[in-house]
PDB file of C-alpha atoms in Angstrom:
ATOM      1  CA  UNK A   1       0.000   0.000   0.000  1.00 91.00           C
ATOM      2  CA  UNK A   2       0.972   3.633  -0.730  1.00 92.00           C
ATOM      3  CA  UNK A   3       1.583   6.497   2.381  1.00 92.00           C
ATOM      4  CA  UNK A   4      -1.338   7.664   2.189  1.00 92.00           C
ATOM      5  CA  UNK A   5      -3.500   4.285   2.293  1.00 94.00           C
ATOM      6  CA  UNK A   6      -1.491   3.833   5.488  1.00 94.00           C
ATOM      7  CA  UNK A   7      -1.779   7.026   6.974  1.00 94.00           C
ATOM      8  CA  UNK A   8      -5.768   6.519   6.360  1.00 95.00           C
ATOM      9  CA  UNK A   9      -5.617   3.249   7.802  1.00 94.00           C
ATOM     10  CA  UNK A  10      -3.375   3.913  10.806  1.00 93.00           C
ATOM     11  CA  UNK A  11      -5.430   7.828  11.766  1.00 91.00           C
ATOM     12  CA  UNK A  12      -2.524   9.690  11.308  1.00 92.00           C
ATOM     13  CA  UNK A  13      -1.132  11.554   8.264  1.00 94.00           C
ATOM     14  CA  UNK A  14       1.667  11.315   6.036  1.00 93.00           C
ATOM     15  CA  UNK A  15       3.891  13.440   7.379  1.00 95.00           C
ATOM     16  CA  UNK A  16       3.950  11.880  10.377  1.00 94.00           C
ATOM     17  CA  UNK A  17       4.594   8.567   8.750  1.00 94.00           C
ATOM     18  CA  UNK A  18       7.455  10.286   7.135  1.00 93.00           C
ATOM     19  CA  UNK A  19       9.252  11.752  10.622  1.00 95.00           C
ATOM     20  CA  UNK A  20       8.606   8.146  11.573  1.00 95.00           C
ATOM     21  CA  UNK A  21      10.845   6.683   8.931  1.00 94.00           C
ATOM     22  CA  UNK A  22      13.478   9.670   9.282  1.00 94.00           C
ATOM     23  CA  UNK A  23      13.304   8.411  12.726  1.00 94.00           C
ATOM     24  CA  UNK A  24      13.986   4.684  11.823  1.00 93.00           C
ATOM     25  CA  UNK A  25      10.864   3.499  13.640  1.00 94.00           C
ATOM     26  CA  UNK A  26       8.979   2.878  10.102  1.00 93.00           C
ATOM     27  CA  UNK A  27      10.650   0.980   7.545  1.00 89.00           C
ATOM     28  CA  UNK A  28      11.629   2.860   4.278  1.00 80.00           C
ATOM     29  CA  UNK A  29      11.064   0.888   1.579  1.00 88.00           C
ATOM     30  CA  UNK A  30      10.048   2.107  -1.783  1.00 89.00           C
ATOM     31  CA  UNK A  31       8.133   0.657  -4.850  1.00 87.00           C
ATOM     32  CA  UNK A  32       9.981   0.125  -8.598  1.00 90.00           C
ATOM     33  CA  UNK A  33       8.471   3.222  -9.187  1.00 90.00           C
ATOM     34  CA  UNK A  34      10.273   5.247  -6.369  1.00 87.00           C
ATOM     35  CA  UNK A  35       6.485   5.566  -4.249  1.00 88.00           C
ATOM     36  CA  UNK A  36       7.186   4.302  -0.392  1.00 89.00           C
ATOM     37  CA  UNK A  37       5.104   0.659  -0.169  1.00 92.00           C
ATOM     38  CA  UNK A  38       4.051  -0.691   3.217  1.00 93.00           C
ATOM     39  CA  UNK A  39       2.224  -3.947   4.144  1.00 92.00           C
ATOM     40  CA  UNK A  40       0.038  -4.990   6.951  1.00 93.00           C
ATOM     41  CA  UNK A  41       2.887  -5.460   9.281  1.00 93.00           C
ATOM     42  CA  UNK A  42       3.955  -1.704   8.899  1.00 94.00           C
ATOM     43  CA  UNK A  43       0.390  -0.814   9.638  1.00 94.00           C
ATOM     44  CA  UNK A  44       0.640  -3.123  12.669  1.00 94.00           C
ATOM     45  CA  UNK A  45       4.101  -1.004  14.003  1.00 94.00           C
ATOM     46  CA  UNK A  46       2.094   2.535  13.930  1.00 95.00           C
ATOM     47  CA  UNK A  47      -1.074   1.043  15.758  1.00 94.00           C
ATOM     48  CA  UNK A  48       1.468  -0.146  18.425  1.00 95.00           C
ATOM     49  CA  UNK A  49       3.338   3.524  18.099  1.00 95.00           C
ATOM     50  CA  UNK A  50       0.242   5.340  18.152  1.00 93.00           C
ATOM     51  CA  UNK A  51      -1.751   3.508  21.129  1.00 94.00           C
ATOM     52  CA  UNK A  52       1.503   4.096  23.430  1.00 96.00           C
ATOM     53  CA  UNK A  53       1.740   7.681  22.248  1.00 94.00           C
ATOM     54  CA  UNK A  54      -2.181   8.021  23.262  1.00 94.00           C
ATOM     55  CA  UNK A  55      -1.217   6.692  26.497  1.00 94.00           C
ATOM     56  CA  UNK A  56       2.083   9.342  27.279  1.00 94.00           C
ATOM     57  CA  UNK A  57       4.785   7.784  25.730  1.00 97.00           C
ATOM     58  CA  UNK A  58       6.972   9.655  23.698  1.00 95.00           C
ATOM     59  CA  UNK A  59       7.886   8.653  20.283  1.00 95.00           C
ATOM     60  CA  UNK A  60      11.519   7.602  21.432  1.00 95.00           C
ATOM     61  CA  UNK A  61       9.666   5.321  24.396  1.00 97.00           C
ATOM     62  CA  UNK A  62       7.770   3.513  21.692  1.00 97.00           C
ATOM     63  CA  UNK A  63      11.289   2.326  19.540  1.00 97.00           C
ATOM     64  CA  UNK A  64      11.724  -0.698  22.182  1.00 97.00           C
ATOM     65  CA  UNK A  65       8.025  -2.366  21.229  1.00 97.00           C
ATOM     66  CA  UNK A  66       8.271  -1.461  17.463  1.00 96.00           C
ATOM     67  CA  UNK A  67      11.836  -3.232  17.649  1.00 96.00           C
ATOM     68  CA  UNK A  68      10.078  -6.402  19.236  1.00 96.00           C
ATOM     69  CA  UNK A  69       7.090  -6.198  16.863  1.00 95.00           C
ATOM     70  CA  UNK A  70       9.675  -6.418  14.095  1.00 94.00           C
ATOM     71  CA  UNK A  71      11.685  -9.490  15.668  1.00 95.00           C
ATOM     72  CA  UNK A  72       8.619 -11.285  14.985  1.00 94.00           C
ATOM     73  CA  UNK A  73       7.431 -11.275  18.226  1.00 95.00           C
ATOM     74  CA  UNK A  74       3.356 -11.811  18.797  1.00 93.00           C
ATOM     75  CA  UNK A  75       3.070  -8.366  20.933  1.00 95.00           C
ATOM     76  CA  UNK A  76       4.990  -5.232  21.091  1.00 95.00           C
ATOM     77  CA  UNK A  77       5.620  -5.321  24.846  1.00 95.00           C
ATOM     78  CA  UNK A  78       6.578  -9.119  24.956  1.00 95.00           C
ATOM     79  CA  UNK A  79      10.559  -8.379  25.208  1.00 97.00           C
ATOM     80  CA  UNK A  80      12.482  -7.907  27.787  1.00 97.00           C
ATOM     81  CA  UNK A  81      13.499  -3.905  26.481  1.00 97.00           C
ATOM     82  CA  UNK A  82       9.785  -2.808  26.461  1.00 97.00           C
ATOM     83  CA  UNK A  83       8.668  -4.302  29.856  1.00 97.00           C
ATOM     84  CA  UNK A  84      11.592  -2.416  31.015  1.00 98.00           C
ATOM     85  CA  UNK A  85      10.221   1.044  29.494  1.00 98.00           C
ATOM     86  CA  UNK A  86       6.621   0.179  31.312  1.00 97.00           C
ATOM     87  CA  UNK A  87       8.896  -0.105  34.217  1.00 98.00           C
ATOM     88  CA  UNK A  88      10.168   3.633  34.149  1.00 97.00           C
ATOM     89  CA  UNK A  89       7.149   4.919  32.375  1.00 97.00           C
ATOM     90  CA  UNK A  90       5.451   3.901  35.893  1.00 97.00           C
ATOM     91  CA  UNK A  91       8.498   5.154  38.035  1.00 97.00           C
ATOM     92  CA  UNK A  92       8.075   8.802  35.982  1.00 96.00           C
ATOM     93  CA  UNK A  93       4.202   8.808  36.724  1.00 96.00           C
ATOM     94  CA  UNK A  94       4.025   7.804  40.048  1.00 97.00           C
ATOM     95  CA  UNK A  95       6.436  11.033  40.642  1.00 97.00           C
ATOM     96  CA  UNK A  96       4.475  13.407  38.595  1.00 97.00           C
ATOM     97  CA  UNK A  97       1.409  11.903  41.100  1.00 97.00           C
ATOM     98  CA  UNK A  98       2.844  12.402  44.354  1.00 97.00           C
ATOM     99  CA  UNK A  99       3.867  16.413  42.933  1.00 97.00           C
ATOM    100  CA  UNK A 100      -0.051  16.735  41.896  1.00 97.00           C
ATOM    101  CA  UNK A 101      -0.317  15.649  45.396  1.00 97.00           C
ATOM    102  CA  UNK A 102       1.670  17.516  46.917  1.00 97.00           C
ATOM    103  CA  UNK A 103       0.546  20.853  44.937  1.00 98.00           C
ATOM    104  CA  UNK A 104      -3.297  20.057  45.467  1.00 97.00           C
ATOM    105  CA  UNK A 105      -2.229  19.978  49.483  1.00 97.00           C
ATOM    106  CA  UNK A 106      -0.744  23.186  49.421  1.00 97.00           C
ATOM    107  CA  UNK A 107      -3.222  24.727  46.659  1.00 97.00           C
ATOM    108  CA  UNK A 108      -5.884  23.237  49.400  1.00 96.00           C
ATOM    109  CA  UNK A 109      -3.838  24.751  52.478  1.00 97.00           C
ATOM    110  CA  UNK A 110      -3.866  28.338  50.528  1.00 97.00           C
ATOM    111  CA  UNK A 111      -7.778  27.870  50.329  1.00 96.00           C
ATOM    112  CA  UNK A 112      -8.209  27.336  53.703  1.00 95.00           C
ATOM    113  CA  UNK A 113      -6.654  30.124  54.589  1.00 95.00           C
ATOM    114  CA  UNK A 114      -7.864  32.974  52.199  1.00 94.00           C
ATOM    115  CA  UNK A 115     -11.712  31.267  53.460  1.00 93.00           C
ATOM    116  CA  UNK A 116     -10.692  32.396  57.094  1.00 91.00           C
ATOM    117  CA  UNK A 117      -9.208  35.254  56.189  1.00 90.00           C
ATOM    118  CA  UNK A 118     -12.515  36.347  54.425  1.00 88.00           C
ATOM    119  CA  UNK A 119     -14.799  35.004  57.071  1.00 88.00           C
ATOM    120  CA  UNK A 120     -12.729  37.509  59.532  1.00 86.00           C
ATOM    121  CA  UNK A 121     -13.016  39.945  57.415  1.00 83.00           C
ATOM    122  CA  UNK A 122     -16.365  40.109  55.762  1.00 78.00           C
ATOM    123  CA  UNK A 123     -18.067  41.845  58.025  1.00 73.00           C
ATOM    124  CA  UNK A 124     -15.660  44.753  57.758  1.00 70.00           C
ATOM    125  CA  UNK A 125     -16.249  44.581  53.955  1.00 69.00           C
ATOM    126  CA  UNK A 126     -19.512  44.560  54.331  1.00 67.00           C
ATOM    127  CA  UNK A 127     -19.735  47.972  56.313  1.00 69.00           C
ATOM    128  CA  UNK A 128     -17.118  49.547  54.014  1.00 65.00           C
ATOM    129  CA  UNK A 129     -19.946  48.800  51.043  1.00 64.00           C
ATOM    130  CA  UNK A 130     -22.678  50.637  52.431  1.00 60.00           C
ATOM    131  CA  UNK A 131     -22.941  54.245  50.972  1.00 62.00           C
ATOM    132  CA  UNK A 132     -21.683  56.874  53.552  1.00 56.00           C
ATOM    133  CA  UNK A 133     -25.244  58.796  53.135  1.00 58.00           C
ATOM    134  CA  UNK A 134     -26.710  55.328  55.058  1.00 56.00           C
ATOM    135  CA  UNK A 135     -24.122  55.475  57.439  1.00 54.00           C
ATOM    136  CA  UNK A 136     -24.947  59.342  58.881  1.00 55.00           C
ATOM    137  CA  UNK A 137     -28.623  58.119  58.826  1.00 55.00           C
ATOM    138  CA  UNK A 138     -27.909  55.236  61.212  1.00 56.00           C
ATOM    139  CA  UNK A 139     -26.507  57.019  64.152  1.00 50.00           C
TER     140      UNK A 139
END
């Protein structure tokens, strides 16, 4: 099949398939007649790239299972090199969780205080809003 057959097919576009081959993740083969030809099993390497780049992986994390895929292996994540990027992939995001954590404790913390500062101070604000004409009429 032609580029853009397989960019069709895969939900991406051709350019895309073309920074994949300049990045040696796609194979770059070309017809007699100079066109780029891909099969099934190149169609099979960008579902693989593009379901782990849907999930947060960047297009360098994804070389590992395309690499398996083409050793003829069943699944992309079956070697050794790609459980190994799951691995870190999980070390990275349980970090960036316990920072979210961290930030919605002291986002929550800042909360907490600008509510009892307010509930201090709303009366005051209150009296400031009323017009002074009310004010010399209340005393």
């Amino acid at each position: 099949m032609r580029i853009g057959e397989l960019a069709r097919r895969a939900g991406t576009t051709t350019r895309a398939l073309r920074y994949y081959e300049s990045r040696g993740l796609l194979p770059a083969r070309r017809a007699v007649n100079g066109y780029r030809a891909y099969d099934e099993s190149d169609l099979r390497l960008l579902r693989q790239i593009r379901t782990l780049q849907d999930s947060g992986f960047d297009l360098e994390e994804t070389r590992p299972f395309v690499e398996c895929l083409r050793a003829g292996h069943p699944a992309g994540d079956s070697c050794p090199a790609s459980l190994d990027v799951y691995r870190r992939k999980l070390t990275e995001l349980d970090g960036l969780i316990d920072q979210l954590v961290s930030v919605r404790a002291q986002v929550g913390e800042q909360l907490a205080r600008a509510e009892a500062f307010r509930a201090e101070t709303e009366p005051l604000c209150a009296m400031a809003a009323v017009p002074v004409d009310e004010k010399r009429g209340q005393g």
